[in-house]
Every structure is written in C-alpha cells, then in structure tokens.
Tab-separated table of C-alpha atoms in Angstrom:
chain	number	residue	atom	x	y	z
A	801	UNK	CA	-103.423	-38.406	-187.779
A	802	UNK	CA	-106.017	-35.985	-189.028
A	803	UNK	CA	-108.675	-37.052	-191.489
A	804	UNK	CA	-108.287	-35.336	-194.868
A	805	UNK	CA	-111.271	-33.635	-196.476
A	806	UNK	CA	-111.321	-32.296	-200.011
A	807	UNK	CA	-112.232	-28.621	-199.962
A	808	UNK	CA	-113.175	-26.044	-202.562
A	809	UNK	CA	-113.291	-22.314	-201.977
A	810	UNK	CA	-116.790	-20.922	-202.451
A	811	UNK	CA	-116.796	-18.094	-204.935
A	812	UNK	CA	-120.522	-17.399	-204.704
A	813	UNK	CA	-121.783	-16.992	-201.158
A	814	UNK	CA	-125.187	-16.140	-199.739
A	815	UNK	CA	-128.619	-16.152	-201.287
A	816	UNK	CA	-129.531	-19.272	-203.207
A	817	UNK	CA	-125.913	-20.422	-203.651
A	818	UNK	CA	-125.641	-22.525	-200.457
A	819	UNK	CA	-128.879	-24.275	-201.381
A	820	UNK	CA	-127.474	-25.119	-204.805
A	821	UNK	CA	-124.291	-26.420	-203.188
A	822	UNK	CA	-126.275	-28.696	-200.879
A	823	UNK	CA	-128.342	-29.978	-203.786
A	824	UNK	CA	-125.115	-30.938	-205.570
A	825	UNK	CA	-123.765	-32.806	-202.544
A	826	UNK	CA	-121.508	-30.082	-201.157
A	827	UNK	CA	-121.933	-28.660	-197.677
A	828	UNK	CA	-121.144	-24.959	-197.157
A	829	UNK	CA	-118.578	-24.318	-194.451
A	830	UNK	CA	-116.357	-21.554	-193.136
A	831	UNK	CA	-112.734	-21.633	-192.002
A	832	UNK	CA	-111.594	-19.006	-189.517
A	833	UNK	CA	-109.277	-18.388	-186.601
A	834	UNK	CA	-105.638	-17.573	-185.788
A	835	UNK	CA	-106.008	-13.976	-186.972
A	836	UNK	CA	-106.495	-14.869	-190.612
A	837	UNK	CA	-109.353	-13.861	-192.860
A	838	UNK	CA	-112.369	-16.199	-192.834
A	839	UNK	CA	-112.572	-18.345	-195.956
A	840	UNK	CA	-115.957	-19.675	-197.156
A	841	UNK	CA	-115.505	-23.191	-198.448
A	842	UNK	CA	-117.598	-26.207	-199.334
A	843	UNK	CA	-116.874	-29.811	-198.469
A	844	UNK	CA	-118.254	-33.038	-199.918
A	845	UNK	CA	-121.282	-34.274	-198.004
A	846	UNK	CA	-120.100	-37.873	-197.746
A	847	UNK	CA	-116.685	-36.934	-196.378
A	848	UNK	CA	-117.990	-34.537	-193.747
A	849	UNK	CA	-120.753	-36.964	-192.718
A	850	UNK	CA	-118.177	-39.693	-192.249
A	851	UNK	CA	-116.003	-37.391	-190.144
A	852	UNK	CA	-118.891	-36.147	-188.000
A	853	UNK	CA	-120.392	-39.566	-187.367
A	854	UNK	CA	-117.016	-41.021	-186.417
A	855	UNK	CA	-116.598	-38.191	-183.882
A	856	UNK	CA	-113.492	-36.832	-185.612
A	857	UNK	CA	-112.272	-33.553	-184.140
A	858	UNK	CA	-109.271	-32.530	-186.220
A	859	UNK	CA	-109.326	-32.612	-190.016
A	860	UNK	CA	-106.956	-31.528	-192.739
A	861	UNK	CA	-108.523	-29.364	-195.430
A	862	UNK	CA	-107.011	-30.365	-198.771
A	863	UNK	CA	-107.410	-27.777	-201.480
A	864	UNK	CA	-106.753	-24.726	-199.362
A	865	UNK	CA	-103.334	-23.041	-199.439
A	866	UNK	CA	-101.044	-24.926	-197.051
A	867	UNK	CA	-103.594	-27.710	-196.339
A	868	UNK	CA	-104.442	-26.264	-192.895
A	869	UNK	CA	-105.275	-28.422	-189.888
A	870	UNK	CA	-108.630	-27.380	-188.468
A	871	UNK	CA	-110.942	-28.453	-185.690
A	872	UNK	CA	-114.657	-28.934	-186.273
A	873	UNK	CA	-116.124	-26.286	-183.998
A	874	UNK	CA	-119.812	-26.426	-184.853
A	875	UNK	CA	-122.091	-28.516	-187.011
A	876	UNK	CA	-125.487	-27.073	-187.913
A	877	UNK	CA	-128.238	-29.596	-188.538
A	878	UNK	CA	-131.539	-29.204	-190.346
A	879	UNK	CA	-134.418	-28.782	-187.866
A	880	UNK	CA	-136.087	-31.941	-189.174
A	881	UNK	CA	-134.094	-34.913	-190.356
A	882	UNK	CA	-130.434	-35.762	-190.126
A	883	UNK	CA	-129.038	-33.399	-192.760
A	884	UNK	CA	-125.944	-31.327	-192.117
A	885	UNK	CA	-126.550	-27.724	-193.151
A	886	UNK	CA	-123.281	-25.950	-192.371
A	887	UNK	CA	-119.956	-26.581	-190.645
A	888	UNK	CA	-117.590	-24.232	-188.830
A	889	UNK	CA	-113.883	-25.056	-188.945
A	890	UNK	CA	-111.405	-23.257	-186.726
A	891	UNK	CA	-107.713	-23.157	-187.626
A	892	UNK	CA	-105.436	-24.759	-185.066
A	893	UNK	CA	-101.750	-25.372	-184.536
A	894	UNK	CA	-100.884	-28.918	-183.553
A	895	UNK	CA	-98.507	-27.696	-180.828
A	896	UNK	CA	-100.953	-25.231	-179.251
A	897	UNK	CA	-103.478	-26.018	-176.563
A	898	UNK	CA	-107.127	-25.577	-177.573
A	899	UNK	CA	-110.365	-25.609	-175.632
A	900	UNK	CA	-113.125	-27.902	-176.901
A	901	UNK	CA	-116.335	-29.394	-175.544
A	902	UNK	CA	-116.437	-33.154	-175.132
A	903	UNK	CA	-119.552	-35.231	-174.457
A	904	UNK	CA	-119.851	-37.017	-171.132
A	905	UNK	CA	-120.946	-40.646	-171.315
A	906	UNK	CA	-122.276	-42.291	-168.168
A	907	UNK	CA	-121.692	-46.029	-168.018
A	908	UNK	CA	-123.630	-48.448	-165.859
A	909	UNK	CA	-126.790	-48.274	-163.792
A	910	UNK	CA	-126.357	-46.492	-160.457
A	911	UNK	CA	-127.310	-48.529	-157.426
A	912	UNK	CA	-129.256	-45.482	-156.167
A	913	UNK	CA	-131.936	-45.720	-158.832
A	914	UNK	CA	-133.034	-49.177	-157.772
A	915	UNK	CA	-135.309	-47.428	-155.267
A	916	UNK	CA	-137.035	-44.138	-155.929
A	917	UNK	CA	-134.063	-42.167	-157.172
A	918	UNK	CA	-133.668	-40.953	-160.726
A	919	UNK	CA	-130.454	-40.143	-162.506
A	920	UNK	CA	-130.001	-36.463	-163.286
A	921	UNK	CA	-127.182	-35.273	-165.530
A	922	UNK	CA	-126.923	-31.477	-165.487
A	923	UNK	CA	-123.587	-31.485	-167.336
A	924	UNK	CA	-123.743	-33.306	-170.640
A	925	UNK	CA	-120.595	-31.736	-172.075
A	926	UNK	CA	-117.340	-30.782	-170.438
A	927	UNK	CA	-114.925	-28.188	-171.734
A	928	UNK	CA	-111.401	-29.517	-171.881
A	929	UNK	CA	-108.096	-27.858	-172.590
A	930	UNK	CA	-105.533	-29.993	-174.397
A	931	UNK	CA	-103.390	-30.403	-177.473
A	932	UNK	CA	-105.348	-31.279	-180.631
A	933	UNK	CA	-103.811	-34.749	-180.692
A	934	UNK	CA	-105.014	-35.443	-177.139
A	935	UNK	CA	-108.682	-34.498	-177.563
A	936	UNK	CA	-110.672	-37.363	-176.051
A	937	UNK	CA	-113.464	-38.720	-178.210
A	938	UNK	CA	-115.743	-38.963	-175.210
A	939	UNK	CA	-115.355	-38.763	-171.427
A	940	UNK	CA	-116.610	-41.978	-169.881
A	941	UNK	CA	-117.654	-42.059	-166.238
A	942	UNK	CA	-118.605	-45.207	-164.368
A	943	UNK	CA	-121.633	-44.477	-162.205
A	944	UNK	CA	-122.413	-47.943	-160.868
A	945	UNK	CA	-121.438	-46.989	-157.302
A	946	UNK	CA	-123.571	-43.819	-157.250
A	947	UNK	CA	-126.098	-44.059	-154.405
A	948	UNK	CA	-129.242	-42.115	-153.586
A	949	UNK	CA	-128.541	-38.434	-152.996
A	950	UNK	CA	-124.923	-38.812	-154.124
A	951	UNK	CA	-123.313	-36.874	-156.917
A	952	UNK	CA	-120.240	-36.896	-159.110
A	953	UNK	CA	-118.439	-33.591	-159.505
A	954	UNK	CA	-115.708	-32.570	-161.901
A	955	UNK	CA	-113.089	-32.986	-159.175
A	956	UNK	CA	-114.126	-36.643	-158.749
A	957	UNK	CA	-113.269	-37.496	-162.350
A	958	UNK	CA	-109.717	-38.233	-163.387
A	959	UNK	CA	-109.047	-36.478	-166.706
A	960	UNK	CA	-107.388	-38.444	-169.502
A	961	UNK	CA	-103.658	-37.950	-169.928
A	962	UNK	CA	-102.740	-34.510	-171.277
A	963	UNK	CA	-106.237	-33.138	-170.680
A	964	UNK	CA	-107.322	-30.460	-168.201
A	965	UNK	CA	-110.969	-29.815	-167.329
A	966	UNK	CA	-111.666	-26.094	-167.534
A	967	UNK	CA	-114.992	-26.324	-165.671
A	968	UNK	CA	-115.012	-25.550	-161.939
A	969	UNK	CA	-114.079	-28.512	-159.707
A	970	UNK	CA	-117.438	-28.332	-157.921
A	971	UNK	CA	-119.516	-28.490	-161.090
A	972	UNK	CA	-121.972	-31.359	-160.766
A	973	UNK	CA	-121.809	-33.824	-163.638
A	974	UNK	CA	-124.484	-36.237	-162.488
A	975	UNK	CA	-126.427	-37.162	-159.383
A	976	UNK	CA	-129.156	-39.446	-158.195
A	977	UNK	CA	-132.045	-37.387	-156.927
A	978	UNK	CA	-135.238	-38.441	-155.239
A	979	UNK	CA	-138.159	-36.847	-157.046
A	980	UNK	CA	-140.871	-35.103	-155.084
A	981	UNK	CA	-143.914	-37.293	-155.645
A	982	UNK	CA	-147.005	-35.290	-156.305
A	983	UNK	CA	-150.418	-36.868	-156.393
A	984	UNK	CA	-151.611	-37.375	-159.948
A	985	UNK	CA	-153.809	-34.389	-160.578
A	986	UNK	CA	-157.134	-35.058	-162.140
A	987	UNK	CA	-157.554	-33.815	-165.640
A	988	UNK	CA	-160.032	-30.992	-165.679
A	989	UNK	CA	-162.648	-31.561	-168.329
A	990	UNK	CA	-164.134	-28.127	-167.797
A	991	UNK	CA	-162.519	-25.128	-169.424
A	992	UNK	CA	-161.749	-22.308	-167.009
A	993	UNK	CA	-161.423	-18.917	-168.542
A	994	UNK	CA	-158.088	-17.324	-167.606
A	995	UNK	CA	-158.038	-13.969	-165.939
A	996	UNK	CA	-157.588	-10.998	-168.237
A	997	UNK	CA	-154.697	-8.629	-167.602
A	998	UNK	CA	-155.951	-5.190	-166.660
A	999	UNK	CA	-159.539	-6.362	-166.232
A	1000	UNK	CA	-161.458	-4.951	-163.298
A	1001	UNK	CA	-162.937	-7.920	-161.453
A	1002	UNK	CA	-165.981	-5.930	-160.317
A	1003	UNK	CA	-166.983	-5.330	-163.936
A	1004	UNK	CA	-166.247	-8.819	-165.166
A	1005	UNK	CA	-167.058	-9.227	-168.825
A	1006	UNK	CA	-168.281	-5.636	-169.157
A	1007	UNK	CA	-165.607	-4.857	-171.709
A	1008	UNK	CA	-166.673	-7.700	-173.964
A	1009	UNK	CA	-170.414	-7.015	-174.203
A	1010	UNK	CA	-171.647	-5.031	-177.122
A	1011	UNK	CA	-174.491	-2.626	-176.815
A	1012	UNK	CA	-177.346	-2.592	-179.242
B	443	UNK	CA	-154.552	-31.001	-165.133
B	444	UNK	CA	-154.423	-29.606	-168.621
B	445	UNK	CA	-152.281	-26.508	-168.757
B	446	UNK	CA	-153.416	-23.111	-169.913
B	447	UNK	CA	-152.321	-19.515	-169.322
B	448	UNK	CA	-153.116	-18.075	-165.910
B	449	UNK	CA	-153.665	-14.565	-167.228
B	450	UNK	CA	-154.128	-13.311	-170.754
B	451	UNK	CA	-154.171	-9.860	-172.255
B	452	UNK	CA	-156.829	-10.729	-174.855
B	453	UNK	CA	-159.277	-13.634	-174.625
B	454	UNK	CA	-159.640	-14.331	-178.329
B	455	UNK	CA	-156.940	-14.684	-180.954
B	456	UNK	CA	-156.811	-14.615	-184.712
B	457	UNK	CA	-156.174	-18.037	-186.162
B	458	UNK	CA	-153.140	-17.295	-188.280
B	459	UNK	CA	-151.394	-19.827	-190.496
B	460	UNK	CA	-148.716	-22.341	-189.684
B	461	UNK	CA	-145.984	-21.832	-192.235
B	462	UNK	CA	-142.460	-23.163	-192.454
B	463	UNK	CA	-140.516	-25.223	-189.982
B	464	UNK	CA	-139.722	-24.639	-186.331
B	465	UNK	CA	-136.773	-22.273	-186.108
B	466	UNK	CA	-136.690	-22.542	-182.328
B	467	UNK	CA	-137.715	-25.226	-179.893
B	468	UNK	CA	-136.336	-27.736	-182.387
B	469	UNK	CA	-133.496	-29.116	-180.262
B	470	UNK	CA	-133.446	-31.176	-177.095
B	471	UNK	CA	-132.738	-28.833	-174.217
B	472	UNK	CA	-132.517	-30.924	-171.051
B	473	UNK	CA	-133.495	-34.467	-171.954
B	474	UNK	CA	-131.631	-37.285	-173.637
B	475	UNK	CA	-134.588	-38.406	-175.757
B	476	UNK	CA	-137.593	-36.634	-177.178
B	477	UNK	CA	-140.252	-36.631	-179.854
B	478	UNK	CA	-140.271	-34.151	-182.656
B	479	UNK	CA	-143.293	-33.110	-184.707
B	480	UNK	CA	-143.108	-33.864	-188.425
B	481	UNK	CA	-146.296	-32.036	-189.354
B	482	UNK	CA	-147.866	-28.723	-188.352
B	483	UNK	CA	-150.851	-28.671	-185.994
B	484	UNK	CA	-152.616	-26.985	-183.133
B	485	UNK	CA	-151.882	-29.283	-180.222
B	486	UNK	CA	-154.752	-28.981	-177.759
B	487	UNK	CA	-153.993	-28.800	-174.045
B	488	UNK	CA	-155.835	-32.073	-173.402
B	489	UNK	CA	-153.803	-33.844	-176.111
B	490	UNK	CA	-150.570	-32.622	-174.526
B	491	UNK	CA	-151.835	-33.849	-171.169
B	492	UNK	CA	-152.857	-37.231	-172.598
B	493	UNK	CA	-149.373	-37.775	-174.001
B	494	UNK	CA	-147.730	-36.696	-170.765
B	495	UNK	CA	-149.859	-39.107	-168.723
B	496	UNK	CA	-149.211	-41.969	-171.180
B	497	UNK	CA	-145.438	-41.478	-170.924
B	498	UNK	CA	-145.448	-40.978	-167.156
B	499	UNK	CA	-147.537	-44.073	-166.494
B	500	UNK	CA	-145.170	-46.214	-168.524
B	501	UNK	CA	-142.069	-44.831	-166.848
B	502	UNK	CA	-143.634	-45.316	-163.389
B	503	UNK	CA	-141.283	-42.906	-161.689
B	504	UNK	CA	-138.141	-43.730	-163.649
B	505	UNK	CA	-136.721	-40.602	-165.181
B	506	UNK	CA	-138.657	-37.437	-165.810
B	507	UNK	CA	-140.915	-36.310	-168.635
B	508	UNK	CA	-140.559	-32.693	-169.717
B	509	UNK	CA	-143.325	-31.104	-171.767
B	510	UNK	CA	-141.585	-28.748	-174.163
B	511	UNK	CA	-144.640	-26.976	-175.569
B	512	UNK	CA	-147.206	-24.760	-173.860
B	513	UNK	CA	-150.775	-24.198	-175.053
B	514	UNK	CA	-151.030	-20.421	-175.162
B	515	UNK	CA	-153.328	-19.942	-178.142
B	516	UNK	CA	-157.042	-19.684	-177.434
B	517	UNK	CA	-159.259	-21.455	-179.946
B	518	UNK	CA	-162.826	-20.249	-180.258
B	519	UNK	CA	-165.867	-22.112	-181.543
B	520	UNK	CA	-169.447	-21.196	-182.290
B	521	UNK	CA	-172.004	-23.437	-180.534
B	522	UNK	CA	-173.962	-25.975	-182.570
B	523	UNK	CA	-177.274	-24.929	-184.112
B	524	UNK	CA	-176.383	-21.260	-183.950
B	525	UNK	CA	-177.265	-18.927	-186.783
B	526	UNK	CA	-174.487	-17.223	-188.642
B	527	UNK	CA	-173.247	-13.870	-187.461
B	528	UNK	CA	-173.394	-12.469	-183.936
B	529	UNK	CA	-169.641	-12.190	-183.764
B	530	UNK	CA	-166.745	-14.472	-182.933
B	531	UNK	CA	-167.452	-17.523	-180.804
B	532	UNK	CA	-166.283	-18.080	-177.257
B	533	UNK	CA	-162.921	-19.684	-176.365
B	534	UNK	CA	-163.285	-23.471	-176.197
B	535	UNK	CA	-159.765	-24.630	-175.408
B	536	UNK	CA	-156.127	-23.640	-175.498
B	537	UNK	CA	-153.641	-25.066	-177.982
B	538	UNK	CA	-149.935	-24.941	-178.742
B	539	UNK	CA	-148.925	-23.999	-182.264
B	540	UNK	CA	-146.632	-26.787	-183.460
B	541	UNK	CA	-144.480	-26.513	-186.561
B	542	UNK	CA	-142.553	-29.393	-188.155
B	543	UNK	CA	-139.412	-29.783	-186.089
B	544	UNK	CA	-140.893	-28.723	-182.737
B	545	UNK	CA	-139.800	-30.928	-179.835
B	546	UNK	CA	-142.963	-31.846	-177.918
B	547	UNK	CA	-141.707	-34.038	-175.048
B	548	UNK	CA	-138.297	-34.786	-173.614
B	549	UNK	CA	-137.268	-37.522	-171.207
B	550	UNK	CA	-134.236	-37.472	-168.957
B	551	UNK	CA	-132.866	-39.934	-166.477
B	552	UNK	CA	-134.558	-43.023	-167.944
B	553	UNK	CA	-133.010	-46.014	-169.652
B	554	UNK	CA	-132.974	-45.935	-173.445
B	555	UNK	CA	-135.467	-48.742	-173.950
B	556	UNK	CA	-137.950	-47.337	-171.413
B	557	UNK	CA	-137.606	-43.772	-172.687
B	558	UNK	CA	-138.223	-44.861	-176.257
B	559	UNK	CA	-141.259	-46.944	-175.339
B	560	UNK	CA	-142.706	-44.160	-173.202
B	561	UNK	CA	-142.230	-41.625	-175.986
B	562	UNK	CA	-143.780	-44.017	-178.479
B	563	UNK	CA	-146.854	-44.216	-176.275
B	564	UNK	CA	-146.983	-40.434	-176.010
B	565	UNK	CA	-146.605	-40.152	-179.799
B	566	UNK	CA	-149.720	-42.282	-180.232
B	567	UNK	CA	-151.727	-39.598	-178.433
B	568	UNK	CA	-150.561	-36.923	-180.856
B	569	UNK	CA	-152.715	-35.890	-183.821
B	570	UNK	CA	-149.637	-35.745	-186.075
B	571	UNK	CA	-146.709	-37.891	-187.174
B	572	UNK	CA	-143.746	-37.635	-184.849
B	573	UNK	CA	-140.241	-39.037	-184.756
B	574	UNK	CA	-137.972	-39.988	-181.929
B	575	UNK	CA	-134.817	-37.953	-181.476
B	576	UNK	CA	-131.859	-38.409	-179.169
B	577	UNK	CA	-128.973	-36.242	-178.122
B	578	UNK	CA	-126.008	-36.177	-180.473
B	579	UNK	CA	-122.456	-36.436	-179.191
B	580	UNK	CA	-120.926	-32.962	-179.011
B	581	UNK	CA	-118.764	-32.000	-181.954
C-alpha cells in the first residue's frame, strides 16, 4: 500500500519560485519516467518528510492526472541542516520490475575486531531488482561470525524473497581488516617551505628577490 | 606531522573571501560519522592535525579517522616590530579554506558511541562550531 502525498503542479518554475515554495512549506519536486513528459510539482513538506524518514519507497501522487504511483529516486538535502531541498519521483508500474538502491545494515559486533582488526564496509548500498511491492526497507546482514581477514560478499547474502541483487557476486560488502600500524609521527613545529614548481634549485629564491 | 603541499606553483596567495556555503565536500564520502563545519574559517594545518590526533587517541585503533580537508592555502604574516611596507610577508603556515557545510573529519569502522565521542573531542580542537553528522539510509 503506497503512501499518498498531496501534489500540486508548479506553474512557475526556476528563479526565486522554488525558494518561495519552500518558505511556504512546499518542497519542489519533479515527476518523470516511462516516456512521459516531466512534470514539475510541489509537495507538502510535512508529508514528504514523513515519507522520507519512514523509509517509504513508493508513493501515490494525489492531484496529478491518474494519481500515478511513483518511486522516490533522489532526495536533495541542504548542505547544512536537515532540510529537504528537492525530490525526484520516477513513474513506475506496480507489475514491472525496477532497480533501486537499498542501504545495507550490519548487525552485531564481528568477533574479528576484538583484536586488532577494524570493520571496513566498502559497499553501503546494494542495487536490487524487484517489483515495487517487494522493495526491502533495508538489507540486514549479521556479521557476528566475521573473523579477522574474512569478508562477506554479495554471493554470501541471501536476498529477500522476490529480490535479485544486481551487483556482481564477488562484490565485497564488508570485511575485517588489520590496519597497518604506523608509528605516531611527531608533529613538526617548524614550517618547511614547499618546493616551487618550475623553480631551478641552483638559483633558489632568485626569482623572489627584488633588485633595488 | 602537519600536512602541507609538497610542491606549489606560487608561494604566496591572495587572501580572498569566504562566501556562501560549501557546495562540495559537504557529504560523507567513506565514513559513517563525521563533523561538519557550521561557520567559515581558515583551518590551519596544525589545528587539523590536533583534531586528528585527539580523535585517533580516543579510538585507540578502533576504526579509522579520515581527514576530509587539506591545507593548501599559504597564509603569510609580517614579522613583529617591522615597519610598514617592504612588500608582502613570508608564508607562515598552510590552511584549508572551510565553508559552512564542509565535512572536516569522517570515521569509519568504529562503534557509534566511540565514533561520536572521538569526533566530539576533535570538534573541541576546531576554531569554529561544528555538528556531528551520520550517514542517511539510502532513498
């Protein structure tokens, strides 16, 4: 069951208009996909915030012709603060497979990090291919049994029902690595002048001195 | 050791002004937690190093601290008790230009409580207000 969001078509786009919309509690957004023309819309801030924070993927846009079902493809955030700036919606069909990115959540403390190992997670999101109704909220992986130097790859994870991982089976999701310990370097109090590009070392500083 | 460029094309720079917010370097790239600048500043190389050491000492090998800024701006100063004139002073230190929104440090592979405490300690070494940020679930 998709969450319904009230939508208005934006008549005035660009320039100062999005800023005015945000000031009035409406977030600018765009709806595109499935070969149709993109439609600039705005959605109420509270409704979209609720949908985003509850990790909703599929929403129904009320107010557009046909009340289309769309997936939230991208949310743009303000560089400072927690404000949503813009949202991209992509049109979907409920009976067609779509590809979306889903966050990977690692559960537990690996036994390998009790020593010197540290947990490294190169893959924080996995692309999955599934029907809109089957999109998992999050992919949870239990890493308690992960030892030093061991890794979990995509092929080691059982996908949820109706979901296919599109990433390569050998893609590393997480691993416990042993960091190379370097001696703590002493902080240099003196300031060393860096070398100048194109400077002839035999005439060091000659280019900087002024005559007269 | 405090970082600075290995080679530079010009030794001295114009000061410039810090205007606006960070349009890049404002998102976590590899870490799960980080600190984000809330004010503009020139972050000196030794301040960056002090924060890095503070975070690393607290973590004691758990996880990894990533410094997300690099001091590439030379800052010049005229020596004390020098008469006016005689040209621009000599470079004294290198600094990173930080705008509000810039991520300064990131931490990966550490537990939430330790990462937050380590970043809090690093934030105390900063000359500006900072806030803690963490990775959002992918939409």
